[in-house]
PDB file of C-alpha atoms in Angstrom:
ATOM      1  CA  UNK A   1      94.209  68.286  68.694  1.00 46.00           C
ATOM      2  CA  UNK A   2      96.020  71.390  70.685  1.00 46.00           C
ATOM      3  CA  UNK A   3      97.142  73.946  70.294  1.00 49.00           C
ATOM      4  CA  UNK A   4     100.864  75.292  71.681  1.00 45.00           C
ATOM      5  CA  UNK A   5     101.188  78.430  73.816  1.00 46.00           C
ATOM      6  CA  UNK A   6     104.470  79.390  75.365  1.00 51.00           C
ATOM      7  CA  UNK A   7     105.815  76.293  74.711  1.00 50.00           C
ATOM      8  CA  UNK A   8     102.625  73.864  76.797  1.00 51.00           C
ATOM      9  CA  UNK A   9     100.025  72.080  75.313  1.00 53.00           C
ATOM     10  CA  UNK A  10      96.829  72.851  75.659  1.00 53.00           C
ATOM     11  CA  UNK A  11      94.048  69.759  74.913  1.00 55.00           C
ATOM     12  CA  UNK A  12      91.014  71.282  73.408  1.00 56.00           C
ATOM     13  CA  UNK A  13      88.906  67.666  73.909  1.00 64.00           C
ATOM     14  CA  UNK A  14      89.295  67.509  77.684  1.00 65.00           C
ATOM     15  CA  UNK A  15      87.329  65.152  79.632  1.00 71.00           C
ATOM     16  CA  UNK A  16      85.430  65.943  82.786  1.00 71.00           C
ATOM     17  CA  UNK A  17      86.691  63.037  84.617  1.00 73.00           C
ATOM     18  CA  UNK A  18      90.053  64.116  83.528  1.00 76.00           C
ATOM     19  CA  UNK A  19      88.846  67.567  85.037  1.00 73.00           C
ATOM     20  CA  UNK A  20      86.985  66.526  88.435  1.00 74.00           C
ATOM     21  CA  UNK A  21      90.638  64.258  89.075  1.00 77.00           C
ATOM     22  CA  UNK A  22      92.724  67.293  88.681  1.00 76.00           C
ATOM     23  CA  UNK A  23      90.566  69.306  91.061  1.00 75.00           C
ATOM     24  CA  UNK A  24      90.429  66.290  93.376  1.00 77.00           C
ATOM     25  CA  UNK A  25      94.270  66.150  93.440  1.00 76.00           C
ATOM     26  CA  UNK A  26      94.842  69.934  94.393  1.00 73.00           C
ATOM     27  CA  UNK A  27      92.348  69.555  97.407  1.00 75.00           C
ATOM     28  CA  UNK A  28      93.872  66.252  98.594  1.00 73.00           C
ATOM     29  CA  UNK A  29      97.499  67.192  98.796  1.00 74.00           C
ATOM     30  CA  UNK A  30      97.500  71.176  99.355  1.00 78.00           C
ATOM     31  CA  UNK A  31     101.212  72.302  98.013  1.00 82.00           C
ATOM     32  CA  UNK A  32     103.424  74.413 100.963  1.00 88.00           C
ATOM     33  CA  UNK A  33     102.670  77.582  99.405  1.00 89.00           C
ATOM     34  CA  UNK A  34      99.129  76.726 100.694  1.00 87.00           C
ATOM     35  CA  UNK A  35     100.354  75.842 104.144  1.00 91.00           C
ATOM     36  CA  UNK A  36     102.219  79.725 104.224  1.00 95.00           C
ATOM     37  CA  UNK A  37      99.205  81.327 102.971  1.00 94.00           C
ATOM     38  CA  UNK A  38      96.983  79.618 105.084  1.00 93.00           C
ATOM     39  CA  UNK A  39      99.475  80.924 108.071  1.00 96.00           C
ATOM     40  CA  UNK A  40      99.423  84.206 107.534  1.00 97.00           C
ATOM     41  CA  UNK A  41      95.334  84.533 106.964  1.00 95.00           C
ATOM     42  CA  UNK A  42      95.137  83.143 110.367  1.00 96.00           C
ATOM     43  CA  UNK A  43      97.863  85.441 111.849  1.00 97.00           C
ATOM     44  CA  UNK A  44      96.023  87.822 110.420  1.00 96.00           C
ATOM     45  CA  UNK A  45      92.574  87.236 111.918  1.00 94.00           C
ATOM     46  CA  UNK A  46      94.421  86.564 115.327  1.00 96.00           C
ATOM     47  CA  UNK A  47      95.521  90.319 114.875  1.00 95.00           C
ATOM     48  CA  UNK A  48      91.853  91.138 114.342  1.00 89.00           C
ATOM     49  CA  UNK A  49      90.528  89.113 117.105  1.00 90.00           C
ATOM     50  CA  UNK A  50      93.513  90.484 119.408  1.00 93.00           C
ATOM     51  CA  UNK A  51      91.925  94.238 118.007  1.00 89.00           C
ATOM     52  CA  UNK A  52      88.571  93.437 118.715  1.00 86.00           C
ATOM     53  CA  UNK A  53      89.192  91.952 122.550  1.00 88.00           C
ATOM     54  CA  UNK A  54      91.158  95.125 123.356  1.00 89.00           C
ATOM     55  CA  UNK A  55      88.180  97.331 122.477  1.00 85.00           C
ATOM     56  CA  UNK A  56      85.826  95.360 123.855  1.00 83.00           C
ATOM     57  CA  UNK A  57      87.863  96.148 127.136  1.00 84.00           C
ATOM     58  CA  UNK A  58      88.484 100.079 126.291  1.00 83.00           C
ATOM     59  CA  UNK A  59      85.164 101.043 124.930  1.00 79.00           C
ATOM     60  CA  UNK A  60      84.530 102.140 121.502  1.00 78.00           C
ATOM     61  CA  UNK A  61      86.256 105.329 122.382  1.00 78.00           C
ATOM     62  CA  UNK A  62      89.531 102.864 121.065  1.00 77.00           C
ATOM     63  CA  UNK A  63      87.954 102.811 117.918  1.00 77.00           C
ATOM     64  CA  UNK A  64      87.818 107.027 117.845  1.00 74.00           C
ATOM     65  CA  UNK A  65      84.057 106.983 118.747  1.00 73.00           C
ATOM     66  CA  UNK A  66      83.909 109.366 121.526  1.00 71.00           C
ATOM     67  CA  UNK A  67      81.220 111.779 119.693  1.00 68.00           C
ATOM     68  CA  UNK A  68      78.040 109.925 119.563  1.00 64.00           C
ATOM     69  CA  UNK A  69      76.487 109.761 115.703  1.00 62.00           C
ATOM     70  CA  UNK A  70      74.674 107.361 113.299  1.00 55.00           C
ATOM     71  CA  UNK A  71      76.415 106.240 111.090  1.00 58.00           C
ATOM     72  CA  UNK A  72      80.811 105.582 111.219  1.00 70.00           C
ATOM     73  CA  UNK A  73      83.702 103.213 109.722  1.00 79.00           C
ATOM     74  CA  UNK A  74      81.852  99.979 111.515  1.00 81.00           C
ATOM     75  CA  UNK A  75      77.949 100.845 110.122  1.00 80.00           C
ATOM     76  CA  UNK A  76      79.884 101.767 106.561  1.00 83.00           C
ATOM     77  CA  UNK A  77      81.700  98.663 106.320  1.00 86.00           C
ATOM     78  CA  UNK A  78      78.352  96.856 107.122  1.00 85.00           C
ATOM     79  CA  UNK A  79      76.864  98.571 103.976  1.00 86.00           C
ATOM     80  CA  UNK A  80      79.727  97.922 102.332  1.00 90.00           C
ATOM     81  CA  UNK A  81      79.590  93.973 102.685  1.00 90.00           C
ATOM     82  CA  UNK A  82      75.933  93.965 102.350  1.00 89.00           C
ATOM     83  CA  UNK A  83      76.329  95.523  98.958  1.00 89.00           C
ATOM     84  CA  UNK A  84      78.997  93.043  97.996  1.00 89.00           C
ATOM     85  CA  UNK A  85      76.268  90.441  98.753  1.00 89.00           C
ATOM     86  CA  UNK A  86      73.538  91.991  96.093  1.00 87.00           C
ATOM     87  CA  UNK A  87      76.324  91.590  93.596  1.00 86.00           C
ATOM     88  CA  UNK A  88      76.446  88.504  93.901  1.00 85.00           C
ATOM     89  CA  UNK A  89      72.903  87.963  94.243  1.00 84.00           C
ATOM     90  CA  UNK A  90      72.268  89.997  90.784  1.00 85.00           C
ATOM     91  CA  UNK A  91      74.648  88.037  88.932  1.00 83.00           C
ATOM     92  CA  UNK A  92      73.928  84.546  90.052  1.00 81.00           C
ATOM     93  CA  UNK A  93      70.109  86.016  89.356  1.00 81.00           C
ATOM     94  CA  UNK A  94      70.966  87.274  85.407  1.00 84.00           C
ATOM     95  CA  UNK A  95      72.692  83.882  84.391  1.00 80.00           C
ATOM     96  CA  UNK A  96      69.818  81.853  85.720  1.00 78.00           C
ATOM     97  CA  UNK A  97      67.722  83.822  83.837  1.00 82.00           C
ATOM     98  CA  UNK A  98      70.106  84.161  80.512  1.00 82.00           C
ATOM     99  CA  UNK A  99      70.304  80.038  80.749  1.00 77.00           C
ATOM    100  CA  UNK A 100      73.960  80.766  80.102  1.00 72.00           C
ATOM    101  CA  UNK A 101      75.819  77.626  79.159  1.00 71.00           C
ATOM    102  CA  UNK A 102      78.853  78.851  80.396  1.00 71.00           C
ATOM    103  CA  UNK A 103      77.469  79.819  84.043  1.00 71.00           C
ATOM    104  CA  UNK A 104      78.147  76.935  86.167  1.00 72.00           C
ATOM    105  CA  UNK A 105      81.671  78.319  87.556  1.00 73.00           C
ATOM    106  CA  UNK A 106      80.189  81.699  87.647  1.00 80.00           C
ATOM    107  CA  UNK A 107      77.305  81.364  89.591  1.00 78.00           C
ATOM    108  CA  UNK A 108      78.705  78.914  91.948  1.00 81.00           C
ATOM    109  CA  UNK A 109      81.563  81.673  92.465  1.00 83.00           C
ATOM    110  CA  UNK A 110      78.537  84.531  93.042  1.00 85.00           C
ATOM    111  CA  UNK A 111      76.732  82.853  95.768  1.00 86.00           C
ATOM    112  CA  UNK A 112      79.812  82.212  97.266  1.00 88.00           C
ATOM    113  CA  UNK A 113      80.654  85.739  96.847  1.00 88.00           C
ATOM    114  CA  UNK A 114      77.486  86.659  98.468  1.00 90.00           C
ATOM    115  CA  UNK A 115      77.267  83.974 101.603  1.00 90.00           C
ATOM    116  CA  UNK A 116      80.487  85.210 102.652  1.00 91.00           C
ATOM    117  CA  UNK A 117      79.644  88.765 102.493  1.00 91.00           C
ATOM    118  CA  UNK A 118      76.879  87.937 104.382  1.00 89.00           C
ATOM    119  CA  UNK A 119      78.950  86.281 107.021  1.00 89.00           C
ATOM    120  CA  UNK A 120      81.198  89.120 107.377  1.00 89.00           C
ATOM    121  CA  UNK A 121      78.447  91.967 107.044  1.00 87.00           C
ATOM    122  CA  UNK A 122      77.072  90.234 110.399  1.00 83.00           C
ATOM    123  CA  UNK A 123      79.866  91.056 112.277  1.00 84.00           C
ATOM    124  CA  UNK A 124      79.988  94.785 111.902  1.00 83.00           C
ATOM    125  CA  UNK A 125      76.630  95.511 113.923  1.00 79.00           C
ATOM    126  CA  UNK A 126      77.883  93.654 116.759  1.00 80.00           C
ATOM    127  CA  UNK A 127      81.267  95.315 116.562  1.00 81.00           C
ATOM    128  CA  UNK A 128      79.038  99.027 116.628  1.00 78.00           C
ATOM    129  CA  UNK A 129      77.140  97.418 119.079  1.00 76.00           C
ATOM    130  CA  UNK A 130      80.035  98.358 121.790  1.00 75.00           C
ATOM    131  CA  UNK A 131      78.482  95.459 124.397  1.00 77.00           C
ATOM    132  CA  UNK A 132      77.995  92.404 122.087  1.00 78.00           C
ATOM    133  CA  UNK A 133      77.144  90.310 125.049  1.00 80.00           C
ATOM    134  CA  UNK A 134      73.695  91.901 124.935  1.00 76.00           C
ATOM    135  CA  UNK A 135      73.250  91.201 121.312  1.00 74.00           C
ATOM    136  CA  UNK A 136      70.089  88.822 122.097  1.00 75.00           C
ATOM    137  CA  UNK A 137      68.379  92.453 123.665  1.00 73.00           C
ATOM    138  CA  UNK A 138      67.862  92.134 119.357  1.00 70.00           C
ATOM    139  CA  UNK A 139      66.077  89.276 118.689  1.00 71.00           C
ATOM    140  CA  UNK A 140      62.736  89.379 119.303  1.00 67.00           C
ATOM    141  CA  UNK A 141      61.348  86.617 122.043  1.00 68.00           C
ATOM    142  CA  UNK A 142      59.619  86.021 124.773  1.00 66.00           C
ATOM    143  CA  UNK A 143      60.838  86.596 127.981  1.00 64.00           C
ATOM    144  CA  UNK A 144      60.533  87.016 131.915  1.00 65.00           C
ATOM    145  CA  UNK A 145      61.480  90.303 131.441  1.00 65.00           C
ATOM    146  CA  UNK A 146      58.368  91.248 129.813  1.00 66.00           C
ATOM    147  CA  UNK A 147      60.956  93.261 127.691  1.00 68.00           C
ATOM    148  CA  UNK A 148      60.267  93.431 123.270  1.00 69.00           C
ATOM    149  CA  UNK A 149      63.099  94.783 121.295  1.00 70.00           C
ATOM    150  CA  UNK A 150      62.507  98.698 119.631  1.00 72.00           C
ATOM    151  CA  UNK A 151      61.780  97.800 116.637  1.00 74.00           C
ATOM    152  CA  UNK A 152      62.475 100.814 115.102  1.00 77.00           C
ATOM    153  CA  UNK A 153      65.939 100.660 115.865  1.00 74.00           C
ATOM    154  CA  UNK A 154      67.998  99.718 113.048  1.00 75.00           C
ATOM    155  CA  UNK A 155      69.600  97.291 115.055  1.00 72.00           C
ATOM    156  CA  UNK A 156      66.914  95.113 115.088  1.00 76.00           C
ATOM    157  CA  UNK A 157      65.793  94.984 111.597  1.00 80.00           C
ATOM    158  CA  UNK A 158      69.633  94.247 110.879  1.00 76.00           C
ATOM    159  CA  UNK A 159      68.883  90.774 112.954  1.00 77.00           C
ATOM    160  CA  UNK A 160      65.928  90.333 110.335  1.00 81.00           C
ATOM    161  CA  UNK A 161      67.766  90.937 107.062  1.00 82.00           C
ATOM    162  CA  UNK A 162      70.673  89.443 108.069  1.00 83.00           C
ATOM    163  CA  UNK A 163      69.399  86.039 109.063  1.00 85.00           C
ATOM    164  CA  UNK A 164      66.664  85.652 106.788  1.00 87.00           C
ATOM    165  CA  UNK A 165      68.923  86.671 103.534  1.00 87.00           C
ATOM    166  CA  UNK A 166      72.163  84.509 105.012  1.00 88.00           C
ATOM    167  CA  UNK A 167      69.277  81.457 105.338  1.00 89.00           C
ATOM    168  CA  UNK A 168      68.195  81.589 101.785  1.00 87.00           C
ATOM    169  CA  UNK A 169      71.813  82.466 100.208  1.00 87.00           C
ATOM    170  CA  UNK A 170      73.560  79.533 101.953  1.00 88.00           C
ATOM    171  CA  UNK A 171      70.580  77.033 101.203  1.00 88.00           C
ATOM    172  CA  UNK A 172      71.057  78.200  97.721  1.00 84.00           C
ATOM    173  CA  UNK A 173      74.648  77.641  97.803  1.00 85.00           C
ATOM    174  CA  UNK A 174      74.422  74.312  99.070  1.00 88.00           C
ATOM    175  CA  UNK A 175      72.018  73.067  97.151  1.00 85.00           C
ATOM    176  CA  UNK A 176      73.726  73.937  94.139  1.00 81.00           C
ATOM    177  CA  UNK A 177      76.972  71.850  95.704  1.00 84.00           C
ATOM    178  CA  UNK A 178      75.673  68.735  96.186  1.00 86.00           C
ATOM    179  CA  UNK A 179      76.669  67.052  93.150  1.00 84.00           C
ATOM    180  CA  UNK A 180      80.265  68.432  93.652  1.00 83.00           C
ATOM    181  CA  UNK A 181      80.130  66.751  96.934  1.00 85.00           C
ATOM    182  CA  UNK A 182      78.739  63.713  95.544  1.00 86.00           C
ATOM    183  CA  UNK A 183      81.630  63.366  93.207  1.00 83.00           C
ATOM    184  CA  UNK A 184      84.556  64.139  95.981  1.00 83.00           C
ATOM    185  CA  UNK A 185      82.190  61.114  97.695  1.00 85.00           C
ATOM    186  CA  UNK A 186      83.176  59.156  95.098  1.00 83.00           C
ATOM    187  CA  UNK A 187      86.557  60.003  94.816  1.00 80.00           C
ATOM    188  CA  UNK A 188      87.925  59.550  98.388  1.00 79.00           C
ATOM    189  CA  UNK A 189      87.994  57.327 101.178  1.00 80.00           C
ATOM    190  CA  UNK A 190      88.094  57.038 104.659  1.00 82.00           C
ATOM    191  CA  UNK A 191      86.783  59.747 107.063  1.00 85.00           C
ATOM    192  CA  UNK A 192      86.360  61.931 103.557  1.00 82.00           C
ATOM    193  CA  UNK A 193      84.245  59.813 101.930  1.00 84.00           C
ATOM    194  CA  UNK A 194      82.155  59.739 104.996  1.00 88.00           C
ATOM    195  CA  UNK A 195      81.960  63.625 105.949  1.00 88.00           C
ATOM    196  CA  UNK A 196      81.347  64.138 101.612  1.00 86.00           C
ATOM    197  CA  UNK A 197      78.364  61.292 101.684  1.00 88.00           C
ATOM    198  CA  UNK A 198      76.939  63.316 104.454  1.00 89.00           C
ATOM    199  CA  UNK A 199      77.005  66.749 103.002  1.00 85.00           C
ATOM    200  CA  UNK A 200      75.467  65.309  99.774  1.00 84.00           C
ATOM    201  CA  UNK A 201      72.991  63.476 101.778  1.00 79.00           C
ATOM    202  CA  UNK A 202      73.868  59.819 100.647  1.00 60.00           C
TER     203      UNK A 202
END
């Protein structure tokens, strides 16, 4: 049985293989509207990277940072992303506990949500870094310098947080995936069946 809405059918008994071989479709044969979209995120990050080169070159007095202080648009954003990551976090966190039939899509969407944040939050101390080739002067290891990291700059305890939380949330996140990839295994061939058997390890 269905049911009609502006004038389409909607099946109320649909099968999951019927599902996973619509989802399989879309990701084999990506429509041109993907191919423009696609385009202009990467024009876009080219604009960013351009951005990013030219300060890199001109100090972070391009950026409007002549004054020294704590905390600016570059620190901010970091909090910023970092929060979006706890929301994820949190929500992924209350279904598991709920056992929420309906979570799946939702809490494979949160730790997404929150991976990527992380990814992006990592940038933003490098960026307020000013000279991000001396970003290992962070990480804390032995050298012949004789030289440990302050580690009660902020800087440093970024490092920490940062790797150790991106670590757990993209094991997580995996984890979670490997049946998806197991089923794309199944459901392609040649150099994708090979590269989806790996990533659901066999």
């Amino acid at each position: 049985m269905g049911q009609v809405i502006e004038d389409k059918v909607i099946d109320e008994k649909l099968e999951w293989s019927r599902i996973n071989a619509d989802v399989i479709a879309s990701m084999q044969s990506p429509r041109r509207a993907y191919w423009i979209a696609l385009s202009v995120c990467l024009l876009m990050v080219g604009c960013a990277v351009a951005a990013e080169i030219y300060q890199y070159k001109m100090g972070l007095g391009a950026a409007g940072l002549n004054n020294p202080h704590m905390w600016d648009m570059y620190i901010a954003t970091f909090v910023f992303w970092i929060g979006m990551s706890h929301a994820g976090t949190l929500l992924s966190a209350i279904l598991h506990i709920i056992h929420a039939q309906w979570r799946k899509p939702i809490y494979r969407f949160a730790e997404a949500m929150t991976t990527f944040s992380l990814m992006t939050a990592g940038f933003f101390p490098m960026i307020h870094l000013g000279r991000v080739w001396n970003l290992y002067w962070v990480l804390p290891y032995v050298s012949d310098r004789g030289i440990w990291p302050n580690f009660r700059s902020p800087l440093v305890w970024d490092a920490f947080a940062i790797s150790t939380y991106l670590s757990s949330s993209a094991l997580f996140l995996f984890i979670g995936m490997i049946p998806d990839m197991a089923i794309l295994r199944d459901h392609t061939t040649g150099w994708r069946k090979k590269f989806y058997g790996l990533l659901c390890l066999g």
